mmCIF file of C-alpha atoms and ligand atoms in Angstrom:
data_model
loop_
_atom_site.group_PDB
_atom_site.id
_atom_site.type_symbol
_atom_site.label_atom_id
_atom_site.label_comp_id
_atom_site.label_asym_id
_atom_site.label_seq_id
_atom_site.Cartn_x
_atom_site.Cartn_y
_atom_site.Cartn_z
ATOM 1 C CA MET A 1 -80.339 -25.012 23.476
ATOM 2 C CA THR A 2 -77.594 -22.400 22.420
ATOM 3 C CA VAL A 3 -75.735 -22.877 18.883
ATOM 4 C CA HIS A 4 -72.406 -21.505 18.167
ATOM 5 C CA HIS A 5 -71.430 -22.844 15.499
ATOM 6 C CA HIS A 6 -73.213 -24.377 11.941
ATOM 7 C CA PRO A 7 -73.160 -24.898 8.927
ATOM 8 C CA PRO A 8 -71.660 -22.701 6.479
ATOM 9 C CA ASP A 9 -73.982 -21.021 3.831
ATOM 10 C CA GLU A 10 -72.519 -22.543 1.262
ATOM 11 C CA LEU A 11 -73.541 -25.880 1.904
ATOM 12 C CA LEU A 12 -77.094 -24.092 3.612
ATOM 13 C CA ALA A 13 -77.412 -23.103 0.190
ATOM 14 C CA MET A 14 -76.623 -26.436 -1.591
ATOM 15 C CA PHE A 15 -78.889 -28.085 0.875
ATOM 16 C CA ALA A 16 -82.318 -26.136 -0.575
ATOM 17 C CA ALA A 17 -81.271 -27.009 -3.984
ATOM 18 C CA GLY A 18 -81.478 -30.076 -3.221
ATOM 19 C CA THR A 19 -77.789 -30.464 -4.443
ATOM 20 C CA VAL A 20 -76.448 -31.883 -1.711
ATOM 21 C CA ASP A 21 -76.181 -36.047 -1.603
ATOM 22 C CA LEU A 22 -77.883 -38.769 1.588
ATOM 23 C CA GLY A 23 -75.120 -39.026 3.762
ATOM 24 C CA GLN A 24 -74.588 -35.063 3.715
ATOM 25 C CA HIS A 25 -78.673 -34.140 3.660
ATOM 26 C CA ILE A 26 -78.675 -36.831 7.003
ATOM 27 C CA ALA A 27 -75.559 -33.647 8.216
ATOM 28 C CA VAL A 28 -77.136 -31.259 7.727
ATOM 29 C CA ALA A 29 -80.747 -31.999 8.506
ATOM 30 C CA THR A 30 -79.536 -33.246 11.751
ATOM 31 C CA HIS A 31 -78.485 -30.216 12.803
ATOM 32 C CA LEU A 32 -82.045 -28.317 11.386
ATOM 33 C CA VAL A 33 -83.915 -30.324 14.583
ATOM 34 C CA GLY A 34 -81.833 -28.245 16.678
ATOM 35 C CA CYS A 35 -80.887 -25.325 15.375
ATOM 36 C CA ALA A 36 -83.645 -22.317 14.411
ATOM 37 C CA LYS A 37 -81.510 -19.938 13.280
ATOM 38 C CA CYS A 38 -80.810 -21.892 10.128
ATOM 39 C CA ARG A 39 -83.548 -23.729 9.834
ATOM 40 C CA ALA A 40 -84.380 -19.435 8.736
ATOM 41 C CA VAL A 41 -81.688 -19.356 5.992
ATOM 42 C CA VAL A 42 -83.040 -23.259 4.432
ATOM 43 C CA ARG A 43 -86.105 -20.898 4.016
ATOM 44 C CA GLU A 44 -85.537 -18.315 2.613
ATOM 45 C CA MET A 45 -83.137 -19.775 0.216
ATOM 46 C CA GLU A 46 -86.003 -22.429 -0.840
ATOM 47 C CA HIS A 47 -88.105 -19.294 -1.438
ATOM 48 C CA VAL A 48 -85.464 -17.430 -3.146
ATOM 49 C CA GLY A 49 -85.251 -19.773 -4.734
ATOM 50 C CA GLY A 50 -88.870 -21.366 -6.044
ATOM 51 C CA ALA A 51 -88.859 -16.955 -6.879
ATOM 52 C CA MET A 52 -86.621 -16.959 -8.724
ATOM 53 C CA LEU A 53 -87.708 -20.498 -11.507
ATOM 54 C CA ALA A 54 -91.564 -18.698 -10.667
ATOM 55 C CA GLY A 55 -89.499 -15.523 -13.150
ATOM 56 C CA LEU A 56 -87.503 -18.088 -15.258
ATOM 57 C CA SER A 57 -90.034 -16.773 -18.973
ATOM 58 C CA PRO A 58 -91.348 -19.875 -20.913
ATOM 59 C CA THR A 59 -89.533 -22.187 -23.443
ATOM 60 C CA ALA A 60 -89.937 -24.227 -26.239
ATOM 61 C CA MET A 61 -89.377 -27.883 -24.834
ATOM 62 C CA SER A 62 -87.350 -29.806 -26.697
ATOM 63 C CA ASP A 63 -88.357 -33.546 -28.379
ATOM 64 C CA GLY A 64 -87.899 -35.987 -25.520
ATOM 65 C CA ALA A 65 -87.601 -33.599 -22.901
ATOM 66 C CA LEU A 66 -91.603 -34.024 -21.572
ATOM 67 C CA GLU A 67 -90.274 -38.266 -21.150
ATOM 68 C CA ALA A 68 -86.558 -37.796 -19.803
ATOM 69 C CA MET A 69 -88.462 -35.283 -16.796
ATOM 70 C CA GLU A 70 -90.824 -37.866 -15.838
ATOM 71 C CA ARG A 71 -88.002 -39.862 -15.709
ATOM 72 C CA ARG A 72 -86.604 -37.788 -13.702
ATOM 73 C CA LEU A 73 -89.410 -37.927 -11.052
ATOM 74 C CA ASP A 74 -90.151 -41.591 -11.074
ATOM 75 C CA GLU A 75 -85.955 -41.754 -10.128
ATOM 76 C CA THR A 76 -86.621 -38.774 -8.022
ATOM 77 C CA SER A 77 -89.881 -41.513 -5.579
ATOM 78 C CA LEU A 78 -87.397 -44.581 -5.903
ATOM 79 C CA THR A 79 -84.006 -42.259 -4.374
ATOM 80 C CA SER A 80 -85.777 -39.423 -1.726
ATOM 81 C CA ILE A 81 -85.600 -40.405 1.380
ATOM 82 C CA PRO A 82 -87.639 -42.799 2.415
ATOM 83 C CA GLU A 83 -91.261 -41.934 4.515
ATOM 84 C CA ARG A 84 -91.411 -42.624 8.388
ATOM 85 C CA ARG A 85 -92.704 -45.324 9.592
ATOM 86 C CA ARG A 86 -93.047 -45.246 12.811
ATOM 87 C CA GLY A 87 -89.603 -46.982 13.186
ATOM 88 C CA GLN A 88 -87.757 -47.901 16.522
ATOM 89 C CA ALA A 89 -83.812 -46.880 15.672
ATOM 90 C CA PHE A 90 -81.484 -44.848 16.996
ATOM 91 C CA ARG A 91 -84.526 -44.045 19.481
ATOM 92 C CA ASP A 92 -81.816 -44.015 22.481
ATOM 93 C CA VAL A 93 -79.970 -41.274 20.594
ATOM 94 C CA PRO A 94 -81.642 -37.847 20.659
ATOM 95 C CA GLY A 95 -81.318 -35.228 17.937
ATOM 96 C CA LEU A 96 -81.013 -37.146 15.608
ATOM 97 C CA PRO A 97 -84.785 -36.374 12.502
ATOM 98 C CA ASP A 98 -87.221 -38.641 12.390
ATOM 99 C CA PHE A 99 -86.316 -40.487 9.044
ATOM 100 C CA LEU A 100 -83.858 -41.692 10.964
ATOM 101 C CA ASP A 101 -85.937 -44.310 12.374
ATOM 102 C CA SER A 102 -87.182 -46.266 9.578
ATOM 103 C CA TYR A 103 -83.133 -46.349 8.755
ATOM 104 C CA PRO A 104 -82.061 -50.930 10.199
ATOM 105 C CA ASP A 105 -80.272 -49.643 13.228
ATOM 106 C CA SER A 106 -76.850 -51.458 14.321
ATOM 107 C CA PRO A 107 -74.917 -51.575 17.049
ATOM 108 C CA TRP A 108 -72.241 -49.526 19.335
ATOM 109 C CA ARG A 109 -69.013 -50.583 17.915
ATOM 110 C CA TRP A 110 -65.690 -50.286 19.944
ATOM 111 C CA ILE A 111 -62.825 -48.800 17.333
ATOM 112 C CA ALA A 112 -59.933 -47.458 19.782
ATOM 113 C CA PRO A 113 -60.118 -46.420 23.444
ATOM 114 C CA LYS A 114 -62.735 -44.843 25.272
ATOM 115 C CA VAL A 115 -64.414 -44.357 21.717
ATOM 116 C CA HIS A 116 -67.191 -46.727 20.318
ATOM 117 C CA LEU A 117 -68.467 -46.072 16.611
ATOM 118 C CA ARG A 118 -72.483 -46.755 16.361
ATOM 119 C CA PRO A 119 -72.483 -46.447 11.624
ATOM 120 C CA ILE A 120 -76.042 -45.103 9.518
ATOM 121 C CA ARG A 121 -76.188 -47.216 6.867
ATOM 122 C CA LEU A 122 -77.956 -45.775 4.387
ATOM 123 C CA PRO A 123 -80.599 -46.486 1.359
ATOM 124 C CA GLU A 124 -78.600 -45.927 -1.490
ATOM 125 C CA PRO A 125 -75.602 -46.506 -1.985
ATOM 126 C CA SER A 126 -74.271 -42.305 -1.461
ATOM 127 C CA ALA A 127 -70.147 -40.990 -1.400
ATOM 128 C CA THR A 128 -70.559 -39.147 1.984
ATOM 129 C CA ARG A 129 -70.686 -42.210 5.172
ATOM 130 C CA VAL A 130 -72.353 -41.217 8.383
ATOM 131 C CA PHE A 131 -72.248 -42.785 12.006
ATOM 132 C CA LEU A 132 -72.457 -41.352 15.229
ATOM 133 C CA LEU A 133 -69.170 -41.470 17.113
ATOM 134 C CA LYS A 134 -69.760 -42.099 21.312
ATOM 135 C CA SER A 135 -65.791 -40.909 22.734
ATOM 136 C CA SER A 136 -66.267 -40.923 26.725
ATOM 137 C CA PRO A 137 -65.399 -37.948 29.394
ATOM 138 C CA GLY A 138 -61.191 -36.834 29.398
ATOM 139 C CA THR A 139 -61.291 -38.995 25.450
ATOM 140 C CA ARG A 140 -58.213 -37.311 23.371
ATOM 141 C CA MET A 141 -59.546 -38.105 19.852
ATOM 142 C CA ILE A 142 -56.534 -39.002 18.246
ATOM 143 C CA GLU A 143 -54.573 -35.618 15.621
ATOM 144 C CA HIS A 144 -55.467 -36.701 11.839
ATOM 145 C CA THR A 145 -56.382 -35.795 8.970
ATOM 146 C CA HIS A 146 -58.612 -37.000 6.460
ATOM 147 C CA THR A 147 -58.502 -36.311 2.370
ATOM 148 C CA GLY A 148 -62.411 -35.257 1.658
ATOM 149 C CA PHE A 149 -64.488 -33.195 4.536
ATOM 150 C CA GLU A 150 -65.809 -33.956 7.506
ATOM 151 C CA MET A 151 -69.306 -33.208 9.420
ATOM 152 C CA THR A 152 -69.987 -33.160 12.900
ATOM 153 C CA CYS A 153 -72.601 -32.720 14.270
ATOM 154 C CA VAL A 154 -73.389 -32.780 18.880
ATOM 155 C CA LEU A 155 -75.655 -34.724 19.804
ATOM 156 C CA SER A 156 -74.767 -34.191 23.023
ATOM 157 C CA GLY A 157 -72.209 -33.334 25.398
ATOM 158 C CA SER A 158 -68.944 -30.936 23.898
ATOM 159 C CA PHE A 159 -65.364 -31.063 22.946
ATOM 160 C CA VAL A 160 -63.294 -28.435 22.503
ATOM 161 C CA LEU A 161 -61.587 -28.333 19.129
ATOM 162 C CA ALA A 162 -58.968 -25.289 17.869
ATOM 163 C CA GLY A 163 -59.829 -23.185 21.368
ATOM 164 C CA GLY A 164 -63.518 -23.589 20.232
ATOM 165 C CA HIS A 165 -66.697 -24.907 22.636
ATOM 166 C CA PHE A 166 -69.112 -27.569 21.143
ATOM 167 C CA GLY A 167 -71.668 -28.851 22.608
ATOM 168 C CA PRO A 168 -75.786 -29.767 21.567
ATOM 169 C CA GLY A 169 -76.145 -28.125 18.426
ATOM 170 C CA ASP A 170 -73.124 -27.339 17.176
ATOM 171 C CA PHE A 171 -71.810 -27.771 13.811
ATOM 172 C CA ASP A 172 -68.023 -29.063 12.782
ATOM 173 C CA PHE A 173 -67.342 -28.705 8.681
ATOM 174 C CA GLY A 174 -63.254 -29.667 8.416
ATOM 175 C CA ASP A 175 -61.778 -30.014 5.294
ATOM 176 C CA GLY A 176 -58.652 -31.421 4.544
ATOM 177 C CA SER A 177 -56.695 -28.897 5.317
ATOM 178 C CA VAL A 178 -57.790 -29.305 9.306
ATOM 179 C CA ASP A 179 -56.006 -31.389 11.432
ATOM 180 C CA HIS A 180 -58.145 -32.498 14.319
ATOM 181 C CA ASP A 181 -57.595 -31.938 17.761
ATOM 182 C CA VAL A 182 -60.263 -33.361 20.113
ATOM 183 C CA ARG A 183 -60.865 -32.967 22.989
ATOM 184 C CA ILE A 184 -63.719 -34.090 25.255
ATOM 185 C CA ASN A 185 -63.834 -32.101 28.216
ATOM 186 C CA SER A 186 -67.945 -33.090 28.509
ATOM 187 C CA THR A 187 -68.384 -35.433 31.922
ATOM 188 C CA GLU A 188 -70.612 -37.372 30.843
ATOM 189 C CA ASP A 189 -70.023 -38.941 27.594
ATOM 190 C CA CYS A 190 -69.662 -37.144 24.102
ATOM 191 C CA ILE A 191 -72.094 -38.425 20.974
ATOM 192 C CA CYS A 192 -72.093 -36.596 17.646
ATOM 193 C CA LEU A 193 -72.991 -37.275 14.115
ATOM 194 C CA VAL A 194 -70.340 -37.317 11.797
ATOM 195 C CA ALA A 195 -70.209 -37.430 7.698
ATOM 196 C CA MET A 196 -67.329 -38.049 6.139
ATOM 197 C CA GLN A 197 -66.423 -38.505 2.371
ATOM 198 C CA GLY A 198 -62.715 -39.570 1.676
ATOM 199 C CA ASP A 199 -60.037 -41.289 3.842
ATOM 200 C CA LEU A 200 -59.527 -40.785 7.266
ATOM 201 C CA LYS A 201 -55.213 -40.616 7.465
ATOM 202 C CA LEU A 202 -54.275 -41.113 12.292
ATOM 203 C CA ASN A 203 -50.845 -39.314 11.779
ATOM 204 C CA GLY A 204 -47.774 -40.756 14.349
ATOM 205 C CA MET A 205 -47.681 -44.210 15.932
ATOM 206 C CA ILE A 206 -50.707 -45.006 17.550
ATOM 207 C CA GLY A 207 -52.715 -43.500 15.005
ATOM 208 C CA ARG A 208 -50.788 -46.317 12.809
ATOM 209 C CA LEU A 209 -51.202 -49.108 15.178
ATOM 210 C CA LEU A 210 -55.102 -47.740 15.525
ATOM 211 C CA GLN A 211 -55.557 -47.267 11.278
ATOM 212 C CA PRO A 212 -56.614 -50.836 10.988
ATOM 213 C CA LEU A 213 -59.206 -51.106 13.481
ATOM 214 C CA ILE A 214 -61.196 -47.161 12.157
ATOM 215 C CA ARG A 215 -62.050 -48.976 8.577
ATOM 216 C CA MET A 216 -65.886 -49.114 8.087
HETATM 217 ZN ZN1 ZN B 1 -77.414 -23.593 12.597
#
């Protein structure tokens, strides 16, 4: 698998620093499963971050700081990604991070002609929604804009976006300024993992008709 499109460095840095939410984490982790180059970048960033922490000169802790830190550690253990529990969820979808096995599975559901969606329900509240999107060959996704960002990881099949070809392993980061006009150009279904914040707004009359159907 040759990966041509990667997450922006800023996003990898946020992932390495642990400042992304769970939905964003899943999108970046999905890319890292198939991209040795970005795994190396993240490892390097984690190494640099650790070295910077190690180099900080010690300062006296304020009153209550230890208790506050212990409280945070407790909270972190409650909200951290669940350990792998030999689940079976999403096993039929290759290319996903192992930890998703233990998430509640859900069936594909029709959202538009030739397009099906399968939600990934997160075990904790997250501003970022995550779902799988399956499109049949030849599908032209309705032109749309979104108010927040959208991360797309290609798991199988391929699509063309703004003249660029996106195949398995590729990652697209779109923000509100982007008008996506996506065309599926593989002979098999194209399955993507999508992490999205904000609202999706479909353009044109057909888009307005379909808009109520794609609410999640
Ligand atoms: Zn990469």
